[in-house]
Amino acid sequence: MDKNELLNNEKELLKWVKEELIFKRLNLADLGLSVDAVGDTTLLFQKEGLDLDSVDGLELAVGIEQKLGLKVGKLKEDTSKTKFATARSICDFIRELHLTKSMTPIK
Amino acid sequence: MKMDLGTIKLILKHREPFLFIDFIKDISDNTIEASLRVSEDDVFLKGHFPGEPVIPGVLLIEAMAQTAGFLVAYNLTKEKGEESGSVEFDFFLSKVNSVKFKAKIIPPAILRIKAKISPSLVENFYETSGQVYVGDEPKMMGNLLLYIKTKNNGKNLFS
């Protein structure tokens, strides 16, 4: 599926975030996890969730830039915690980036 | 700009026998070339391998990490307007993305370690790509992720 199809299909985007971006890109199978471990609202960086670390966070940001051609930019502490909290919040963040990109600047 | 071992030790906290650069041949904002003289008597060669010394590939990764680490820490010190050595750093090798060893290096040898850094999307992380040469012959190339922060000033962005 190409990036435009993903960006215009909420359900497919969420599936891509969970299965490709989080599960495959972060090699979660190496930790003995199955793809079902990544739910829509599973906490990604909390101990009671997947307990990912900041290297994983960086990997997610790079994955979004590479696959979707969106500029994530420097992640700040507060934004990284909220925007990367769950698969669903990552989707919202991606759609926000896409929207900002497609808006024509007012001159 | 060239720098000697004394300056290297002001910036890096690594020490012998685990300091794997001994001279800086050239340094700019995002590139660096360092060197290391390896003699047949070096301690790690006693076991790798007895009677058949080969410089361990894992030490080339470390040498590249130290070279790039020096560049990041040197630049951060400079940006703060401080003297070399007055700012302390913590250095972590976070990820070895891809490394290829092209040919073995038999001592004695002078390694030329080149590295290029780019800041990553997350604060304190630096992407490094580089090569190790002996003479003009490439022996190793790789891509590493480093985490470098001034001491006691690091925050974990995600948790």
mmCIF file of C-alpha atoms in Angstrom:
data_model
loop_
_atom_site.group_PDB
_atom_site.id
_atom_site.type_symbol
_atom_site.label_atom_id
_atom_site.label_comp_id
_atom_site.label_asym_id
_atom_site.label_seq_id
_atom_site.Cartn_x
_atom_site.Cartn_y
_atom_site.Cartn_z
ATOM 1 C CA MET A 1 0.000 0.000 0.000
ATOM 2 C CA ASP A 2 1.484 3.362 -0.949
ATOM 3 C CA LYS A 3 1.678 6.310 1.384
ATOM 4 C CA ASN A 4 -1.267 8.222 -0.047
ATOM 5 C CA GLU A 5 -3.597 5.263 0.382
ATOM 6 C CA LEU A 6 -2.394 4.893 3.962
ATOM 7 C CA LEU A 7 -2.782 8.558 4.778
ATOM 8 C CA ASN A 8 -6.327 8.597 3.445
ATOM 9 C CA ASN A 9 -7.549 5.451 5.139
ATOM 10 C CA GLU A 10 -7.759 5.675 8.897
ATOM 11 C CA LYS A 11 -8.208 1.930 9.417
ATOM 12 C CA GLU A 12 -5.322 0.942 7.168
ATOM 13 C CA LEU A 13 -3.078 3.564 8.744
ATOM 14 C CA LEU A 14 -3.734 2.167 12.220
ATOM 15 C CA LYS A 15 -3.042 -1.343 10.962
ATOM 16 C CA TRP A 16 0.232 -0.155 9.377
ATOM 17 C CA VAL A 17 1.290 1.637 12.579
ATOM 18 C CA LYS A 18 0.656 -1.454 14.700
ATOM 19 C CA GLU A 19 1.953 -4.168 12.414
ATOM 20 C CA GLU A 20 4.687 -2.555 10.341
ATOM 21 C CA LEU A 21 5.912 0.489 12.236
ATOM 22 C CA ILE A 22 5.737 -0.853 15.776
ATOM 23 C CA PHE A 23 5.816 -4.634 15.560
ATOM 24 C CA LYS A 24 8.117 -5.262 12.594
ATOM 25 C CA ARG A 25 10.337 -2.196 12.650
ATOM 26 C CA LEU A 26 11.076 -2.595 16.360
ATOM 27 C CA ASN A 27 11.650 -6.362 15.985
ATOM 28 C CA LEU A 28 9.150 -7.113 18.742
ATOM 29 C CA ALA A 29 9.017 -10.752 17.622
ATOM 30 C CA ASP A 30 12.588 -11.021 18.977
ATOM 31 C CA LEU A 31 11.126 -10.298 22.417
ATOM 32 C CA GLY A 32 8.762 -13.230 22.056
ATOM 33 C CA LEU A 33 5.747 -10.993 21.425
ATOM 34 C CA SER A 34 3.063 -11.600 18.842
ATOM 35 C CA VAL A 35 1.524 -8.874 16.733
ATOM 36 C CA ASP A 36 -1.614 -8.999 18.931
ATOM 37 C CA ALA A 37 0.460 -7.532 21.770
ATOM 38 C CA VAL A 38 0.208 -4.173 20.006
ATOM 39 C CA GLY A 39 -3.345 -3.000 20.540
ATOM 40 C CA ASP A 40 -4.846 0.327 19.463
ATOM 41 C CA THR A 41 -4.409 1.778 22.924
ATOM 42 C CA THR A 42 -1.580 -0.352 24.374
ATOM 43 C CA LEU A 43 0.766 1.951 26.255
ATOM 44 C CA LEU A 44 4.001 1.867 24.290
ATOM 45 C CA PHE A 45 6.525 3.462 26.633
ATOM 46 C CA GLN A 46 5.095 2.526 30.003
ATOM 47 C CA LYS A 47 6.194 -0.423 32.121
ATOM 48 C CA GLU A 48 2.655 -1.769 32.241
ATOM 49 C CA GLY A 49 2.558 -1.628 28.445
ATOM 50 C CA LEU A 50 5.288 -2.573 25.982
ATOM 51 C CA ASP A 51 8.014 -0.742 27.931
ATOM 52 C CA LEU A 52 9.705 0.601 24.793
ATOM 53 C CA ASP A 53 12.715 2.874 25.221
ATOM 54 C CA SER A 54 13.912 6.050 23.573
ATOM 55 C CA VAL A 55 15.903 4.199 20.883
ATOM 56 C CA ASP A 56 12.599 2.616 19.864
ATOM 57 C CA GLY A 57 10.986 6.047 19.902
ATOM 58 C CA LEU A 58 13.629 7.368 17.564
ATOM 59 C CA GLU A 59 13.085 4.351 15.311
ATOM 60 C CA LEU A 60 9.343 5.135 15.130
ATOM 61 C CA ALA A 61 10.025 8.734 14.164
ATOM 62 C CA VAL A 62 12.487 7.695 11.453
ATOM 63 C CA GLY A 63 10.000 5.081 10.183
ATOM 64 C CA ILE A 64 7.266 7.710 9.815
ATOM 65 C CA GLU A 65 9.610 9.994 7.897
ATOM 66 C CA GLN A 66 10.846 7.249 5.593
ATOM 67 C CA LYS A 67 7.596 5.496 4.751
ATOM 68 C CA LEU A 68 5.196 8.424 4.744
ATOM 69 C CA GLY A 69 7.506 11.222 3.648
ATOM 70 C CA LEU A 70 6.417 13.436 6.531
ATOM 71 C CA LYS A 71 8.784 15.635 8.467
ATOM 72 C CA VAL A 72 8.538 14.671 12.127
ATOM 73 C CA GLY A 73 11.158 17.189 13.191
ATOM 74 C CA LYS A 74 12.889 17.274 16.560
ATOM 75 C CA LEU A 75 10.847 15.565 19.248
ATOM 76 C CA LYS A 76 10.474 17.452 22.488
ATOM 77 C CA GLU A 77 9.918 15.784 25.820
ATOM 78 C CA ASP A 78 6.235 16.632 26.294
ATOM 79 C CA THR A 79 5.240 15.954 22.696
ATOM 80 C CA SER A 80 7.040 12.630 22.519
ATOM 81 C CA LYS A 81 5.218 11.348 25.583
ATOM 82 C CA THR A 82 1.768 12.263 24.370
ATOM 83 C CA LYS A 83 2.071 11.808 20.615
ATOM 84 C CA PHE A 84 3.829 8.454 20.826
ATOM 85 C CA ALA A 85 1.839 7.117 23.772
ATOM 86 C CA THR A 86 -0.189 4.524 21.826
ATOM 87 C CA ALA A 87 -0.679 3.284 18.255
ATOM 88 C CA ARG A 88 -3.820 5.388 18.057
ATOM 89 C CA SER A 89 -2.072 8.560 19.205
ATOM 90 C CA ILE A 90 0.689 7.928 16.650
ATOM 91 C CA CYS A 91 -2.018 7.779 13.970
ATOM 92 C CA ASP A 92 -3.460 11.068 15.159
ATOM 93 C CA PHE A 93 0.022 12.567 15.107
ATOM 94 C CA ILE A 94 0.627 11.306 11.549
ATOM 95 C CA ARG A 95 -2.699 12.742 10.350
ATOM 96 C CA GLU A 96 -1.851 16.040 12.021
ATOM 97 C CA LEU A 97 1.534 16.124 10.254
ATOM 98 C CA HIS A 98 -0.119 15.248 6.942
ATOM 99 C CA LEU A 99 -2.732 17.959 7.376
ATOM 100 C CA THR A 100 -0.150 20.598 8.256
ATOM 101 C CA LYS A 101 1.901 19.596 5.230
ATOM 102 C CA SER A 102 -1.022 19.795 2.821
ATOM 103 C CA MET A 103 -2.205 23.192 4.022
ATOM 104 C CA THR A 104 -1.201 26.111 1.823
ATOM 105 C CA PRO A 105 0.603 28.736 3.836
ATOM 106 C CA ILE A 106 -1.234 32.045 4.066
ATOM 107 C CA LYS A 107 0.825 34.860 2.690
ATOM 108 C CA MET B 1 42.832 20.989 12.916
ATOM 109 C CA LYS B 2 45.056 18.357 14.544
ATOM 110 C CA MET B 3 44.839 17.317 18.187
ATOM 111 C CA ASP B 4 46.983 15.106 20.352
ATOM 112 C CA LEU B 5 46.253 12.472 22.971
ATOM 113 C CA GLY B 6 46.230 15.083 25.754
ATOM 114 C CA THR B 7 43.289 16.898 24.139
ATOM 115 C CA ILE B 8 41.505 13.613 23.434
ATOM 116 C CA LYS B 9 41.673 12.766 27.137
ATOM 117 C CA LEU B 10 40.190 16.126 28.068
ATOM 118 C CA ILE B 11 37.072 15.309 26.045
ATOM 119 C CA LEU B 12 36.722 11.523 26.277
ATOM 120 C CA LYS B 13 36.650 9.754 29.631
ATOM 121 C CA HIS B 14 37.870 6.473 28.112
ATOM 122 C CA ARG B 15 41.359 5.452 29.180
ATOM 123 C CA GLU B 16 43.941 2.846 28.248
ATOM 124 C CA PRO B 17 43.615 -0.011 27.662
ATOM 125 C CA PHE B 18 40.196 0.927 26.384
ATOM 126 C CA LEU B 19 40.970 4.150 24.564
ATOM 127 C CA PHE B 20 41.051 3.463 20.859
ATOM 128 C CA ILE B 21 42.046 6.752 19.303
ATOM 129 C CA ASP B 22 45.366 8.482 19.902
ATOM 130 C CA PHE B 23 45.435 11.359 17.432
ATOM 131 C CA ILE B 24 42.932 13.618 15.666
ATOM 132 C CA LYS B 25 44.034 14.354 12.118
ATOM 133 C CA ASP B 26 41.137 16.516 11.075
ATOM 134 C CA ILE B 27 37.901 17.780 12.594
ATOM 135 C CA SER B 28 35.020 19.868 11.281
ATOM 136 C CA ASP B 29 31.422 20.516 12.363
ATOM 137 C CA ASN B 30 30.199 17.099 11.303
ATOM 138 C CA THR B 31 33.210 15.076 10.188
ATOM 139 C CA ILE B 32 36.322 13.805 11.902
ATOM 140 C CA GLU B 33 39.329 11.668 11.151
ATOM 141 C CA ALA B 34 41.212 10.061 14.015
ATOM 142 C CA SER B 35 43.989 7.526 14.102
ATOM 143 C CA LEU B 36 45.198 4.715 16.304
ATOM 144 C CA ARG B 37 48.547 3.012 16.317
ATOM 145 C CA VAL B 38 48.208 -0.673 17.146
ATOM 146 C CA SER B 39 51.346 -2.584 18.035
ATOM 147 C CA GLU B 40 51.825 -6.322 18.253
ATOM 148 C CA ASP B 41 52.134 -6.029 22.058
ATOM 149 C CA ASP B 42 48.661 -4.615 22.634
ATOM 150 C CA VAL B 43 46.925 -6.470 25.423
ATOM 151 C CA PHE B 44 43.875 -7.675 23.485
ATOM 152 C CA LEU B 45 46.065 -9.324 20.856
ATOM 153 C CA LYS B 46 47.430 -11.839 23.333
ATOM 154 C CA GLY B 47 44.216 -13.804 23.069
ATOM 155 C CA HIS B 48 42.955 -12.760 19.629
ATOM 156 C CA PHE B 49 44.640 -14.996 18.614
ATOM 157 C CA PRO B 50 47.673 -16.576 20.335
ATOM 158 C CA GLY B 51 50.540 -16.456 17.849
ATOM 159 C CA GLU B 52 48.219 -15.073 15.174
ATOM 160 C CA PRO B 53 47.329 -11.468 16.090
ATOM 161 C CA VAL B 54 44.284 -9.940 14.376
ATOM 162 C CA ILE B 55 42.693 -6.675 15.510
ATOM 163 C CA PRO B 56 39.202 -7.634 16.752
ATOM 164 C CA GLY B 57 36.362 -6.231 14.667
ATOM 165 C CA VAL B 58 34.430 -5.317 17.787
ATOM 166 C CA LEU B 59 37.238 -2.906 18.712
ATOM 167 C CA LEU B 60 36.902 -1.196 15.338
ATOM 168 C CA ILE B 61 33.260 -0.519 16.222
ATOM 169 C CA GLU B 62 34.416 0.899 19.554
ATOM 170 C CA ALA B 63 37.094 3.013 17.840
ATOM 171 C CA MET B 64 34.477 4.439 15.504
ATOM 172 C CA ALA B 65 32.136 5.156 18.421
ATOM 173 C CA GLN B 66 34.946 6.922 20.334
ATOM 174 C CA THR B 67 35.925 8.943 17.258
ATOM 175 C CA ALA B 68 32.358 10.115 16.666
ATOM 176 C CA GLY B 69 31.851 10.593 20.412
ATOM 177 C CA PHE B 70 34.859 12.881 20.529
ATOM 178 C CA LEU B 71 33.421 14.986 17.701
ATOM 179 C CA VAL B 72 30.007 15.341 19.354
ATOM 180 C CA ALA B 73 31.442 16.160 22.779
ATOM 181 C CA TYR B 74 34.040 18.556 21.345
ATOM 182 C CA ASN B 75 31.351 20.449 19.429
ATOM 183 C CA LEU B 76 28.974 20.559 22.396
ATOM 184 C CA THR B 77 31.768 21.945 24.573
ATOM 185 C CA LYS B 78 32.544 24.564 21.952
ATOM 186 C CA GLU B 79 28.866 25.498 21.557
ATOM 187 C CA LYS B 80 28.651 26.163 25.273
ATOM 188 C CA GLY B 81 31.652 28.458 24.949
ATOM 189 C CA GLU B 82 33.573 26.300 27.419
ATOM 190 C CA GLU B 83 37.164 25.105 27.489
ATOM 191 C CA SER B 84 37.841 21.489 26.479
ATOM 192 C CA GLY B 85 37.661 19.367 29.614
ATOM 193 C CA SER B 86 35.408 21.641 31.632
ATOM 194 C CA VAL B 87 32.235 19.852 30.543
ATOM 195 C CA GLU B 88 31.775 16.182 31.434
ATOM 196 C CA PHE B 89 29.865 13.791 29.231
ATOM 197 C CA ASP B 90 28.240 10.394 29.388
ATOM 198 C CA PHE B 91 28.764 8.261 26.301
ATOM 199 C CA PHE B 92 26.574 5.344 25.282
ATOM 200 C CA LEU B 93 26.654 3.174 22.207
ATOM 201 C CA SER B 94 22.910 2.700 21.657
ATOM 202 C CA LYS B 95 22.653 0.751 18.471
ATOM 203 C CA VAL B 96 24.841 -0.888 15.873
ATOM 204 C CA ASN B 97 22.778 -0.442 12.731
ATOM 205 C CA SER B 98 25.014 -2.049 10.160
ATOM 206 C CA VAL B 99 28.654 -2.960 10.129
ATOM 207 C CA LYS B 100 30.731 -4.686 7.505
ATOM 208 C CA PHE B 101 34.270 -5.917 7.935
ATOM 209 C CA LYS B 102 36.015 -6.090 4.593
ATOM 210 C CA ALA B 103 39.415 -7.471 5.499
ATOM 211 C CA LYS B 104 41.304 -8.432 8.609
ATOM 212 C CA ILE B 105 43.866 -6.068 10.076
ATOM 213 C CA ILE B 106 47.126 -7.581 11.217
ATOM 214 C CA PRO B 107 49.278 -5.493 13.570
ATOM 215 C CA PRO B 108 51.392 -3.440 13.624
ATOM 216 C CA ALA B 109 49.053 -1.033 11.871
ATOM 217 C CA ILE B 110 47.946 2.564 11.943
ATOM 218 C CA LEU B 111 44.178 2.782 11.707
ATOM 219 C CA ARG B 112 42.541 5.791 10.100
ATOM 220 C CA ILE B 113 39.056 6.160 11.535
ATOM 221 C CA LYS B 114 36.669 8.449 9.712
ATOM 222 C CA ALA B 115 33.246 9.380 11.009
ATOM 223 C CA LYS B 116 30.420 11.637 10.007
ATOM 224 C CA ILE B 117 27.662 12.565 12.431
ATOM 225 C CA SER B 118 24.162 13.877 12.048
ATOM 226 C CA PRO B 119 21.829 14.764 14.881
ATOM 227 C CA SER B 120 18.811 12.490 15.023
ATOM 228 C CA LEU B 121 15.164 13.342 15.580
ATOM 229 C CA VAL B 122 15.484 12.743 19.288
ATOM 230 C CA GLU B 123 17.596 14.911 21.531
ATOM 231 C CA ASN B 124 21.005 13.498 22.561
ATOM 232 C CA PHE B 125 21.008 10.782 19.884
ATOM 233 C CA TYR B 126 23.503 11.007 17.035
ATOM 234 C CA GLU B 127 23.625 8.942 13.874
ATOM 235 C CA THR B 128 27.153 8.067 12.862
ATOM 236 C CA SER B 129 28.460 6.630 9.651
ATOM 237 C CA GLY B 130 32.112 5.919 9.140
ATOM 238 C CA GLN B 131 34.958 3.796 7.871
ATOM 239 C CA VAL B 132 38.206 2.403 9.165
ATOM 240 C CA TYR B 133 41.131 2.420 6.752
ATOM 241 C CA VAL B 134 44.672 1.143 6.841
ATOM 242 C CA GLY B 135 46.499 3.329 4.358
ATOM 243 C CA ASP B 136 43.933 3.814 1.614
ATOM 244 C CA GLU B 137 42.388 0.421 2.013
ATOM 245 C CA PRO B 138 38.946 0.318 3.629
ATOM 246 C CA LYS B 139 38.746 -2.392 6.286
ATOM 247 C CA MET B 140 35.443 -1.714 7.961
ATOM 248 C CA MET B 141 32.396 0.451 7.396
ATOM 249 C CA GLY B 142 29.433 0.981 9.597
ATOM 250 C CA ASN B 143 26.539 2.943 10.909
ATOM 251 C CA LEU B 144 26.063 3.447 14.645
ATOM 252 C CA LEU B 145 23.683 5.253 16.951
ATOM 253 C CA LEU B 146 25.244 7.095 19.876
ATOM 254 C CA TYR B 147 23.630 8.662 22.910
ATOM 255 C CA ILE B 148 25.722 11.466 24.334
ATOM 256 C CA LYS B 149 24.700 13.933 26.972
ATOM 257 C CA THR B 150 26.354 16.289 29.360
ATOM 258 C CA LYS B 151 26.626 14.611 32.711
ATOM 259 C CA ASN B 152 23.564 14.664 34.969
ATOM 260 C CA ASN B 153 21.557 16.514 32.419
ATOM 261 C CA GLY B 154 19.821 13.745 30.565
ATOM 262 C CA LYS B 155 16.125 13.227 30.325
ATOM 263 C CA ASN B 156 14.449 10.218 28.900
ATOM 264 C CA LEU B 157 12.052 11.588 26.346
ATOM 265 C CA PHE B 158 9.635 8.695 26.280
ATOM 266 C CA SER B 159 9.037 7.562 29.811
#
